[in-house]
Coordinates of C-alpha atoms in Angstrom, one line a residue:
Chain A
M1 CA 82.0 56.6 107.5
S2 CA 84.2 55.6 110.0
D3 CA 84.7 57.4 113.3
E4 CA 89.2 57.9 112.4
S5 CA 87.8 59.5 108.7
R6 CA 86.4 62.3 110.1
Q7 CA 89.4 62.8 112.3
P8 CA 91.7 64.4 110.2
K9 CA 94.8 64.5 113.0
A10 CA 94.7 60.3 112.7
S11 CA 94.2 60.5 109.4
R12 CA 97.2 62.5 108.3
R13 CA 99.0 60.1 110.7
A14 CA 98.1 57.6 108.9
F15 CA 98.9 58.7 106.1
L16 CA 102.5 60.1 106.8
T17 CA 103.3 56.6 108.5
G18 CA 101.9 55.5 104.9
S19 CA 103.9 57.3 102.9
L20 CA 107.4 56.3 105.2
A21 CA 106.6 52.8 105.0
A22 CA 105.9 53.5 101.2
G23 CA 109.0 55.1 100.5
G24 CA 111.2 52.1 102.2
A25 CA 109.4 49.8 99.7
L26 CA 110.2 51.5 96.9
A27 CA 113.9 52.0 97.8
A28 CA 114.2 47.9 98.4
V29 CA 112.2 47.0 95.1
G30 CA 114.4 50.1 93.2
A31 CA 113.7 49.7 89.6
A32 CA 110.5 47.0 89.9
R33 CA 107.9 50.1 91.2
A34 CA 106.9 53.1 89.1
A35 CA 109.7 56.2 90.5
G36 CA 108.7 59.7 91.2
D37 CA 106.6 61.4 93.9
P38 CA 104.5 59.2 97.1
A39 CA 102.5 62.6 96.9
I40 CA 101.4 61.3 93.7
L41 CA 102.4 57.4 93.8
E42 CA 99.9 56.7 96.8
L43 CA 96.2 57.4 97.0
P44 CA 96.0 59.9 100.5
D45 CA 93.3 59.1 102.4
W46 CA 91.4 62.1 101.1
T47 CA 90.7 60.6 97.7
T48 CA 90.1 57.0 99.3
T49 CA 87.8 57.6 102.0
L50 CA 84.6 60.2 102.8
G51 CA 85.4 63.6 103.7
E52 CA 83.0 65.1 106.6
G53 CA 79.6 66.0 106.1
V54 CA 78.1 69.7 105.3
D55 CA 77.5 70.7 108.9
A56 CA 80.9 69.6 110.3
N57 CA 81.5 73.1 110.4
P58 CA 78.3 75.8 110.4
Y59 CA 80.8 78.4 111.0
G60 CA 83.8 77.7 108.5
M61 CA 87.6 77.2 109.9
P62 CA 90.5 77.1 108.0
S63 CA 92.3 74.1 107.2
E64 CA 94.3 73.0 110.0
Y65 CA 97.5 72.9 108.0
E66 CA 96.6 76.9 108.6
A67 CA 96.7 76.8 112.4
H68 CA 99.6 78.8 112.4
V69 CA 98.0 81.9 111.0
V70 CA 96.7 83.5 113.8
R71 CA 97.6 86.9 115.5
R72 CA 99.6 87.2 117.8
N73 CA 100.7 89.6 120.5
V74 CA 104.1 91.0 122.0
P75 CA 103.1 90.2 125.7
W76 CA 106.2 92.9 127.1
L77 CA 104.7 96.0 125.3
T78 CA 101.9 96.5 127.7
A79 CA 101.1 95.6 131.2
D80 CA 97.9 93.7 130.7
P81 CA 96.1 92.1 127.8
V82 CA 93.1 93.5 128.6
S83 CA 94.8 97.1 127.7
S84 CA 97.2 95.6 125.0
V85 CA 97.6 94.8 121.2
N86 CA 98.1 92.0 119.3
F87 CA 99.2 92.0 115.5
T88 CA 97.6 90.6 111.7
P89 CA 99.9 87.7 110.0
L90 CA 100.9 90.0 107.3
H91 CA 103.5 87.3 106.0
E92 CA 100.5 84.9 105.1
L93 CA 98.2 86.8 103.6
D94 CA 97.7 88.1 100.2
G95 CA 95.2 90.5 98.0
I96 CA 94.0 93.2 99.6
I97 CA 91.5 91.9 102.2
T98 CA 92.6 90.7 105.5
P99 CA 89.6 88.0 106.6
N100 CA 87.7 88.8 109.8
G101 CA 89.3 86.9 112.2
L102 CA 92.8 88.5 111.9
C103 CA 92.4 91.9 112.0
F104 CA 95.0 92.8 114.6
E105 CA 93.2 93.8 117.9
R106 CA 93.9 97.3 119.9
H107 CA 91.4 97.8 122.9
H108 CA 91.8 99.8 125.9
G109 CA 89.2 98.5 128.5
G110 CA 88.7 94.6 126.9
V111 CA 86.5 93.9 124.7
A112 CA 83.2 95.0 124.8
Q113 CA 80.4 92.2 124.1
V114 CA 76.8 95.0 123.4
D115 CA 73.5 93.5 123.2
P116 CA 72.5 94.6 119.8
A117 CA 69.5 94.9 121.3
Q118 CA 70.4 97.2 123.7
W119 CA 72.9 99.4 121.8
R120 CA 72.0 103.1 121.0
L121 CA 73.7 105.7 119.0
M122 CA 72.5 109.0 120.5
I123 CA 73.8 112.4 118.7
H124 CA 73.6 115.7 120.2
G125 CA 75.5 119.1 121.2
L126 CA 75.1 121.7 118.2
V127 CA 72.4 120.0 116.0
E128 CA 68.7 121.0 115.9
T129 CA 67.2 117.8 117.0
P130 CA 69.4 115.6 119.6
L131 CA 68.8 111.6 118.4
V132 CA 69.0 108.5 119.3
F133 CA 69.3 105.7 116.6
T134 CA 68.8 101.8 117.5
L135 CA 70.4 99.2 115.1
E136 CA 67.5 98.8 113.6
D137 CA 67.0 102.4 112.3
L138 CA 70.3 102.3 111.8
K139 CA 69.6 99.8 109.0
R140 CA 66.8 101.9 107.5
F141 CA 69.2 104.9 105.6
P142 CA 71.1 104.6 102.7
R143 CA 73.8 101.8 102.9
V144 CA 77.0 102.3 101.6
N145 CA 80.4 99.4 100.6
K146 CA 83.5 100.7 100.9
V147 CA 87.2 99.1 101.7
Y148 CA 89.5 101.2 104.3
F149 CA 92.8 100.6 106.0
L150 CA 92.9 100.8 109.3
E151 CA 96.7 101.5 110.6
C152 CA 97.0 102.4 114.3
A153 CA 99.3 104.8 114.4
A154 CA 101.9 103.0 116.8
N155 CA 102.1 100.7 114.0
S156 CA 105.7 100.3 113.3
G157 CA 106.4 102.8 116.9
M158 CA 108.7 99.7 118.5
E159 CA 111.5 100.7 115.4
W160 CA 112.3 104.5 116.0
R161 CA 115.5 103.6 117.9
G162 CA 116.4 100.3 115.2
A163 CA 115.7 97.4 114.0
Q164 CA 114.0 95.5 116.8
L165 CA 111.5 92.5 116.3
N166 CA 111.7 89.9 113.8
G167 CA 109.1 89.4 111.9
V168 CA 106.4 91.6 109.5
Q169 CA 103.5 91.0 112.0
F170 CA 105.6 92.8 114.7
T171 CA 107.2 95.4 113.0
H172 CA 103.7 96.3 110.1
G173 CA 101.1 93.8 111.7
M174 CA 98.8 96.7 113.4
I175 CA 96.8 97.2 110.1
H176 CA 93.8 95.9 108.2
N177 CA 92.2 96.3 105.1
V178 CA 88.2 95.0 104.7
M179 CA 85.1 95.9 102.9
Y180 CA 82.3 98.1 105.5
T181 CA 79.0 98.5 104.8
G182 CA 77.6 100.7 107.0
V183 CA 76.1 104.5 106.6
P184 CA 77.6 107.4 105.4
L185 CA 78.1 110.0 108.7
R186 CA 76.7 113.2 106.7
T187 CA 73.4 111.3 106.0
I188 CA 73.3 110.7 109.9
L189 CA 74.6 114.1 110.9
E190 CA 71.6 115.7 108.3
E191 CA 68.9 113.6 110.4
C192 CA 69.3 115.1 113.2
G193 CA 70.6 119.5 111.5
L194 CA 73.8 119.9 112.1
K195 CA 74.1 124.0 113.3
P196 CA 76.5 125.8 112.0
A197 CA 78.1 126.6 114.4
G198 CA 79.4 123.2 115.1
K199 CA 83.0 122.4 113.9
W200 CA 84.0 119.3 116.2
M201 CA 82.6 116.1 116.5
L202 CA 83.6 113.8 120.0
A203 CA 82.5 110.3 118.6
E204 CA 82.6 108.0 122.2
G205 CA 82.7 104.2 122.4
A206 CA 80.4 102.1 125.0
D207 CA 83.4 99.9 126.7
A208 CA 85.3 100.7 129.6
A209 CA 87.5 102.6 128.6
A210 CA 84.4 104.9 126.8
M211 CA 87.5 105.6 124.3
T212 CA 87.3 109.3 123.1
R213 CA 87.9 111.4 119.7
S214 CA 87.5 114.6 118.8
I215 CA 87.2 114.8 114.6
P216 CA 86.9 117.7 112.9
I217 CA 83.7 118.3 111.0
E218 CA 84.3 118.5 108.0
K219 CA 86.4 114.9 108.0
A220 CA 82.7 113.8 109.8
L221 CA 81.0 115.2 106.5
D222 CA 83.5 114.1 104.0
D223 CA 84.3 110.3 104.0
C224 CA 83.3 109.3 107.5
M225 CA 80.9 106.5 108.1
V226 CA 78.9 104.3 111.0
A227 CA 80.0 100.9 109.2
F228 CA 78.2 97.5 110.7
K229 CA 79.2 95.3 108.5
M230 CA 82.7 94.1 108.1
N231 CA 83.8 91.9 104.4
G232 CA 80.2 91.4 104.5
E233 CA 79.0 89.7 107.9
A234 CA 78.5 91.4 110.9
L235 CA 81.6 92.9 112.5
R236 CA 83.8 91.6 115.3
P237 CA 82.8 92.1 118.9
E238 CA 86.8 93.1 119.4
Q239 CA 86.1 95.4 116.1
G240 CA 83.3 97.1 118.0
Y241 CA 80.3 94.9 116.9
P242 CA 77.3 96.4 116.4
A243 CA 79.0 99.4 114.8
R244 CA 82.2 101.2 114.9
L245 CA 83.4 104.7 113.1
V246 CA 84.9 104.4 110.2
V247 CA 87.3 107.1 109.9
P248 CA 89.1 106.2 106.6
G249 CA 92.6 107.4 106.2
W250 CA 93.1 108.7 109.5
E251 CA 94.9 106.4 112.8
G252 CA 93.1 103.5 114.0
N253 CA 92.6 105.0 117.2
M254 CA 89.8 107.9 116.2
W255 CA 87.7 104.5 114.8
V256 CA 85.9 104.5 118.0
K257 CA 84.2 101.0 118.3
W258 CA 81.2 99.8 120.2
L259 CA 80.3 103.7 119.1
R260 CA 77.5 105.0 122.0
R261 CA 77.5 108.8 121.2
L262 CA 78.4 111.5 119.0
E263 CA 78.4 115.1 120.1
I264 CA 78.7 118.2 118.3
G265 CA 80.6 120.9 119.4
D266 CA 83.0 124.5 118.5
K267 CA 85.8 123.0 119.9
P268 CA 88.4 120.1 120.3
W269 CA 87.9 118.4 123.2
H270 CA 91.6 117.5 124.3
H271 CA 91.3 114.1 125.3
R272 CA 93.2 111.6 127.1
E273 CA 93.6 110.0 123.4
E274 CA 94.7 113.0 121.9
T275 CA 96.9 114.9 124.7
S276 CA 98.8 112.2 126.9
K277 CA 98.5 109.5 123.9
Y278 CA 98.2 110.1 119.7
T279 CA 100.7 113.0 120.0
D280 CA 104.4 113.0 118.7
L281 CA 107.2 114.1 120.7
L282 CA 109.6 115.8 118.8
P283 CA 113.7 116.3 120.0
D284 CA 113.2 119.6 121.2
G285 CA 110.4 118.7 123.4
T286 CA 107.9 120.4 121.8
A287 CA 104.6 117.9 120.1
R288 CA 102.5 117.6 117.4
R289 CA 98.8 117.4 118.0
F290 CA 96.2 115.9 115.6
T291 CA 98.5 114.1 113.8
W292 CA 95.6 112.3 112.4
E293 CA 96.5 111.4 108.9
M294 CA 98.4 107.9 107.8
D295 CA 101.1 108.8 105.5
A296 CA 102.1 106.8 102.6
K297 CA 103.8 103.2 103.6
S298 CA 105.1 100.2 102.2
V299 CA 106.2 96.6 103.7
I300 CA 107.3 93.4 102.2
T301 CA 105.4 91.0 103.1
S302 CA 107.3 88.2 102.1
P303 CA 110.3 87.1 101.5
S304 CA 110.1 88.5 105.5
P305 CA 111.6 87.4 108.6
Q306 CA 108.5 85.1 109.0
A307 CA 108.4 83.7 105.8
P308 CA 111.8 83.1 104.4
I309 CA 112.5 81.5 100.9
T310 CA 112.9 77.6 101.1
H311 CA 113.1 77.4 97.3
G312 CA 116.6 78.5 96.7
K313 CA 117.6 80.2 93.7
G314 CA 115.7 80.4 90.8
R315 CA 112.0 82.4 90.6
T316 CA 111.5 84.2 93.3
V317 CA 108.5 86.1 94.0
I318 CA 108.7 88.9 96.7
T319 CA 105.1 90.6 97.2
G320 CA 103.8 92.8 100.1
I321 CA 101.0 96.0 100.4
A322 CA 101.2 99.8 100.2
W323 CA 98.7 102.4 101.8
S324 CA 98.5 106.0 101.7
G325 CA 96.2 108.0 104.2
R326 CA 95.5 110.9 101.2
G327 CA 94.5 108.7 98.3
T328 CA 96.0 105.5 96.0
I329 CA 99.0 104.1 95.5
R330 CA 100.7 105.4 92.1
R331 CA 103.8 103.2 92.5
V332 CA 106.0 101.3 94.4
D333 CA 109.4 100.5 94.2
V334 CA 111.7 97.7 95.1
S335 CA 115.1 97.4 95.8
L336 CA 117.0 94.2 96.3
D337 CA 120.4 96.1 97.0
G338 CA 119.9 98.1 100.8
G339 CA 118.0 101.4 98.3
R340 CA 120.6 101.7 96.1
N341 CA 118.8 100.7 93.2
W342 CA 114.8 100.6 92.3
L343 CA 112.5 98.6 90.3
P344 CA 108.9 99.7 89.9
A345 CA 106.9 96.6 91.5
R346 CA 104.0 95.5 89.1
L347 CA 100.7 96.4 91.3
D348 CA 98.2 94.1 91.1
G349 CA 94.3 93.8 92.6
P350 CA 91.9 96.8 92.7
S351 CA 93.1 99.9 93.6
F352 CA 90.8 101.8 95.9
D353 CA 90.7 105.3 97.9
K354 CA 92.9 105.0 101.4
S355 CA 92.9 101.1 101.1
I356 CA 95.8 98.5 100.7
H357 CA 96.8 98.0 97.7
R358 CA 99.2 94.9 96.7
F359 CA 102.5 94.7 94.7
Y360 CA 104.6 91.7 93.4
H361 CA 108.4 91.7 92.2
E362 CA 109.2 88.7 90.3
F363 CA 112.8 87.6 89.1
D364 CA 115.8 85.3 89.4
W365 CA 117.3 84.8 92.3
D366 CA 120.8 84.4 92.1
G367 CA 121.2 82.5 95.8
R368 CA 123.3 86.1 96.8
P369 CA 121.9 87.8 99.5
L370 CA 119.0 90.7 99.3
Y371 CA 119.0 94.1 101.6
L372 CA 114.6 93.8 100.5
Q373 CA 113.5 97.5 100.8
S374 CA 110.1 98.2 98.9
R375 CA 109.4 102.3 98.7
A376 CA 105.3 103.7 98.3
I377 CA 104.5 107.2 96.0
D378 CA 101.2 108.3 96.8
S379 CA 98.0 109.8 94.2
T380 CA 99.4 113.4 95.8
G381 CA 103.0 113.0 94.9
Y382 CA 104.1 111.4 99.0
V383 CA 107.2 109.5 98.6
Q384 CA 107.6 107.2 101.2
P385 CA 110.9 108.4 103.6
T386 CA 113.8 106.2 104.5
K387 CA 113.6 105.8 109.0
D388 CA 116.6 108.2 108.4
A389 CA 114.9 110.9 107.0
L390 CA 112.1 110.5 109.5
R391 CA 114.7 110.7 112.6
S392 CA 116.7 113.2 111.5
V393 CA 113.5 115.6 112.0
R394 CA 111.6 113.9 114.7
G395 CA 114.5 112.2 116.2
V396 CA 113.5 108.5 118.5
N397 CA 111.1 109.4 120.4
S398 CA 107.7 110.3 119.2
I399 CA 106.5 106.8 119.4
Y400 CA 103.4 107.2 116.0
H401 CA 103.8 108.0 112.2
N402 CA 106.8 105.6 111.4
N403 CA 106.0 105.1 108.0
G404 CA 110.1 104.9 107.5
I405 CA 111.4 101.8 104.8
Q406 CA 111.7 98.8 106.1
T407 CA 114.8 96.7 105.3
W408 CA 114.8 92.1 105.2
Y409 CA 118.6 90.9 104.7
V410 CA 117.5 87.9 103.1
N411 CA 120.7 85.6 103.4
E412 CA 122.5 82.7 100.7
N413 CA 120.2 80.4 102.9
G414 CA 116.8 82.6 102.2
E415 CA 116.7 83.1 105.7
A416 CA 115.3 87.3 106.1
E417 CA 116.0 88.9 109.4
N418 CA 115.0 92.5 110.1
V419 CA 117.9 94.9 110.1
E420 CA 119.0 98.4 109.1
V421 CA 121.7 99.3 106.3
S422 CA 123.7 102.1 105.4
Chain B
M1 CA 63.7 93.6 120.2
S2 CA 61.6 93.4 116.6
R3 CA 60.2 89.6 117.8
F4 CA 58.7 91.2 120.7
P5 CA 57.4 94.4 119.1
E6 CA 54.3 94.4 122.5
L7 CA 57.7 94.1 125.2
G8 CA 59.4 97.0 123.4
L9 CA 56.1 98.5 124.1
I10 CA 56.1 98.3 127.4
L11 CA 59.2 98.2 128.5
A12 CA 59.3 102.0 126.7
L13 CA 56.2 103.1 128.7
A14 CA 57.7 101.7 132.2
A15 CA 60.3 103.5 131.5
G16 CA 58.3 107.0 131.2
L17 CA 58.6 107.6 127.3
Q18 CA 56.2 108.8 125.6
A19 CA 55.3 107.0 122.2
A20 CA 58.2 108.3 120.2
P21 CA 57.4 110.8 117.1
A22 CA 59.4 110.4 114.5
S23 CA 62.3 112.2 114.0
A24 CA 62.0 115.7 112.0
G25 CA 64.9 115.0 109.5
P26 CA 64.5 114.0 106.1
L27 CA 64.1 110.6 106.5
G28 CA 62.2 110.1 109.4
L29 CA 64.6 108.0 110.8
G30 CA 65.6 107.6 115.2
R31 CA 63.8 109.7 118.1
P32 CA 64.4 112.4 120.1
A33 CA 66.7 112.2 122.8
T34 CA 65.2 113.3 126.3
P35 CA 67.0 115.8 128.5
D36 CA 68.1 112.9 130.7
E37 CA 69.3 110.3 128.4
I38 CA 71.9 113.0 127.2
A39 CA 72.7 114.4 130.9
A40 CA 73.1 110.4 131.8
W41 CA 75.8 109.6 128.5
D42 CA 77.2 113.8 128.0
I43 CA 80.1 113.1 130.2
D44 CA 82.7 114.3 128.4
V45 CA 84.9 117.6 129.8
R46 CA 86.6 120.5 127.8
P47 CA 89.6 122.7 128.6
D48 CA 87.3 125.6 128.7
G49 CA 85.3 123.4 132.2
V50 CA 82.4 123.1 129.7
G51 CA 80.9 119.6 130.7
L52 CA 82.4 120.4 134.5
P53 CA 80.1 119.3 137.2
E54 CA 79.2 120.3 140.6
G55 CA 81.2 119.6 143.3
R56 CA 84.8 119.6 145.2
G57 CA 87.7 117.7 146.8
G58 CA 90.8 118.4 148.1
V59 CA 94.7 117.0 148.6
A60 CA 93.6 115.2 151.7
E61 CA 90.8 113.4 150.1
G62 CA 92.2 112.6 147.5
E63 CA 95.3 110.9 149.0
E64 CA 93.1 108.7 150.5
L65 CA 90.2 107.8 147.8
Y66 CA 94.0 107.4 145.7
S67 CA 95.5 104.9 148.0
D68 CA 92.1 102.7 148.2
N69 CA 91.3 102.9 143.9
C70 CA 94.6 103.7 142.2
A71 CA 98.2 103.2 144.1
V72 CA 97.7 99.0 143.7
C73 CA 98.8 100.0 139.7
H74 CA 99.4 103.1 139.4
G75 CA 102.3 103.3 142.8
D76 CA 102.1 105.4 145.9
F77 CA 103.0 108.6 144.5
G78 CA 102.1 108.2 140.6
E79 CA 105.9 106.7 140.2
A80 CA 103.9 103.4 138.9
V81 CA 103.7 99.2 140.2
G82 CA 105.4 97.3 136.8
R83 CA 104.6 98.6 133.8
W84 CA 101.6 100.2 134.3
P85 CA 101.2 103.9 133.3
V86 CA 103.6 106.4 135.6
L87 CA 101.1 109.3 136.5
A88 CA 103.6 111.9 138.7
G89 CA 107.5 112.8 138.0
G90 CA 109.1 113.6 134.7
Q91 CA 109.4 117.3 134.9
G92 CA 112.1 118.3 132.0
T93 CA 112.7 114.7 130.7
L94 CA 110.9 115.7 127.3
T95 CA 114.2 116.6 125.4
A96 CA 115.8 113.5 127.4
D97 CA 116.9 110.2 125.8
R98 CA 114.7 108.5 128.2
P99 CA 111.1 111.1 128.0
I100 CA 108.7 110.2 130.8
K101 CA 105.6 111.7 130.0
T102 CA 103.0 112.5 132.9
I103 CA 100.1 114.4 134.1
G104 CA 103.0 117.4 135.6
S105 CA 106.0 116.7 132.6
Y106 CA 103.7 116.5 129.8
W107 CA 99.5 116.5 129.6
P108 CA 98.4 120.4 128.1
Y109 CA 95.0 120.1 130.2
L110 CA 93.9 119.2 133.5
S111 CA 90.5 118.7 132.5
T112 CA 91.4 115.7 130.1
V113 CA 92.4 114.1 134.2
Y114 CA 88.8 114.9 135.2
D115 CA 87.6 113.3 132.1
Y116 CA 89.8 110.8 131.7
V117 CA 90.0 109.0 135.6
H118 CA 86.2 109.7 135.2
R119 CA 85.3 107.7 132.4
A120 CA 87.5 105.4 132.8
M121 CA 89.5 104.8 136.1
P122 CA 89.8 102.8 138.3
F123 CA 90.7 100.6 135.3
G124 CA 88.0 97.5 135.5
A125 CA 85.2 99.8 137.7
A126 CA 85.1 102.7 135.3
Q127 CA 82.4 105.7 135.7
S128 CA 81.9 104.4 139.5
L129 CA 83.7 107.3 141.3
S130 CA 81.3 110.3 142.9
N131 CA 81.8 113.9 141.2
D132 CA 83.7 114.6 144.4
E133 CA 85.7 112.0 144.3
V134 CA 86.7 112.9 140.6
Y135 CA 87.4 116.3 141.7
A136 CA 89.9 115.0 145.2
I137 CA 91.4 112.6 142.9
T138 CA 92.6 115.3 140.5
A139 CA 93.7 117.6 142.9
Y140 CA 95.6 114.7 144.6
L141 CA 97.2 114.0 141.1
L142 CA 98.5 117.7 140.9
Y143 CA 99.5 117.5 144.3
L144 CA 102.2 114.6 143.6
N145 CA 103.0 116.4 140.3
D146 CA 104.2 119.6 142.6
L147 CA 101.5 121.8 141.3
V148 CA 99.8 122.3 144.5
D149 CA 100.2 122.8 148.1
E150 CA 98.4 120.0 150.7
D151 CA 95.9 122.0 151.8
F152 CA 94.4 123.0 147.7
V153 CA 91.2 122.4 146.9
L154 CA 89.5 121.6 143.5
S155 CA 86.0 122.3 142.4
R156 CA 83.9 123.6 139.4
E157 CA 84.8 126.9 140.4
N158 CA 88.5 127.3 140.8
F159 CA 89.3 124.4 137.9
L160 CA 90.4 126.9 135.5
S161 CA 92.7 128.9 137.3
V162 CA 95.1 125.9 137.4
R163 CA 97.1 125.0 134.1
L164 CA 99.6 122.4 133.2
P165 CA 103.0 123.4 132.5
N166 CA 103.7 121.8 129.4
E167 CA 100.6 123.7 127.6
P168 CA 102.4 126.2 125.2
N169 CA 104.6 122.9 123.8
F170 CA 101.7 121.5 121.9
K171 CA 101.4 122.5 118.4
D172 CA 99.1 121.1 115.0
D173 CA 100.6 119.1 112.8
D174 CA 102.9 120.5 110.6
R175 CA 104.5 117.1 108.9
L176 CA 103.6 118.1 105.3
Q177 CA 105.1 121.5 105.6
T178 CA 108.2 120.6 107.4
E179 CA 109.3 117.5 106.4
T180 CA 109.0 118.6 102.5
F181 CA 111.7 116.1 101.3
V182 CA 108.6 113.8 101.1
F183 CA 108.1 115.6 97.5
D184 CA 111.4 114.9 96.2
E185 CA 111.7 113.2 93.3
P186 CA 112.1 109.9 94.5
C187 CA 116.3 108.4 92.9
M188 CA 116.2 105.6 91.2
K189 CA 120.1 104.0 90.0
D190 CA 123.1 104.1 92.1
C191 CA 121.3 106.5 94.5
K192 CA 123.9 105.3 97.2
P193 CA 127.9 104.9 97.1
G194 CA 129.1 101.1 98.6
E195 CA 128.0 97.8 99.3
P196 CA 125.4 97.6 101.8
T197 CA 126.3 97.0 105.3
I198 CA 124.3 96.2 108.2
T199 CA 124.0 98.6 110.8
M200 CA 121.7 96.6 113.3
R201 CA 119.9 93.6 113.5
A202 CA 116.6 92.7 115.5
A203 CA 118.5 89.6 116.3
V204 CA 120.5 91.3 118.3
L205 CA 118.0 92.7 120.5
D206 CA 116.3 89.3 120.4
V207 CA 112.8 90.8 121.9
T208 CA 110.6 88.7 119.0
P209 CA 107.8 87.5 121.4
E210 CA 108.5 85.0 123.6
G211 CA 111.6 87.2 124.3
D212 CA 111.8 89.9 127.9
G213 CA 112.3 93.2 125.7
E214 CA 112.3 97.1 126.2
G215 CA 110.0 98.9 124.6
S216 CA 107.0 100.6 125.1
L217 CA 103.3 100.9 122.6
E218 CA 101.5 103.8 124.1

């Protein structure tokens, strides 16, 4: 195998030049040569030469042509990348599972690089026996596998005052959906023996923010997990390696990463992330606290500003995602005319509790402008509201829990834009 | 550790741990936490004062500690440098167009200040301050918010006597009780009159990355 064939970039250049030359020749010779697509008529390098061997990438990477599919950050949002956020490229994804390397990141003190041999989980407070577990201990409990979405409560928070960011990655990308492997928290707490006075649990991380959140014990015993795998492999460091808390359907900040400690108490702690932050300021100056559940929400991921329609009129696929912190998604409606008329979309793929659902709407586009919206209805009958309905109660300063209906304007050329419509 | 079981044992013995008895739980997993281990990690403080350590510190010491450790990001008066968080002022702005949420204007409990400064600040040197230093800085943050005088000294003993002004303005989540329109039957046809008109475009603001915009994420 030549050195060149080991370098995909070089061979791609060679192919492009080659096909241009072939195109020229085709025009000059006219009907003397077979007419058609050079992608068919000319054999590309990847057909005529050998590819890389099995060990070229011991940990596989996406195609080089997918290099633009990455998490992106909005630098002006925060003072420092160590306490910041980046966003999942939703416009490039399909199905319901988010690949591990594309799950958005939000940390408050950078990514802790925890040595799994030094990792400990301590459980104490109102328990019969305060216990310490190693990672090995954790893996000796019975495990479960569950697909859950994790959405930051501030997802879409920049859009309260109106359309601000041109891309579903930025307006809705603080969400991911992965399969977790871990231990039901109930089983671990039972190992310590809960005292009846224990009504609340404080979860704490081992990172430089020592993130803490208070969680009611009913939730802890219901469906929370301590997870050590995501999509089959170890948690990524930025997702809390080696173990994180999973708090299904509730705001992402509570899913404490690099989990080190669970304390059982009789009252909530009212820590910084449940007072200064993650409380929702209302127009009268009062604020809601403990707004844990993520309301039903949906968004069209394609077309969208980063994923325009490039094929012109005719057969067109609209796709998007929907989720609810209270259950499954019963139905998603799509509107092409800014909410005047709605059609039920086609849900496809597995429907799991508190997981992302995928929807499609296929239609013949006549080339006229579209005002695309989607509306989720969950298994409790909750209907995703309009942004204006939310603003009428909450004003524009509550930052968190903006689950209003998103509008993409698609012009005659298929370019899409983040807008609000009347 | 599992690859070097003997080393783990030596380390455990060196640390003065007894051969760990199995837990009394139904699966026999984990081992009891020692009181010293719990003390080492149990740093949380609650509004009722549970978790506060022994210690005291006054506004004067706090001012010096704050200037040395905090002002570079949060500003000499808690007004913040650049986009770092604002810690003081903002009283009376919660109903304004642009509310300023600080310890004095928004936070409900002083215990949260003590707890957070100790666990996470100074940013990049978490848990480096002594108990007395955290009391002193907490006293100084109260002073910067016009809540105590310059000769105030904060300690575990008088901690609960300080209340933050915005405490009464928090209420538990009532979204499903007050926003009942979310359970209305959704309209499917002719839901709005006329043609759609665009009332706002993100392109006008032009703050999508690489742009320089206004806004905040907390």
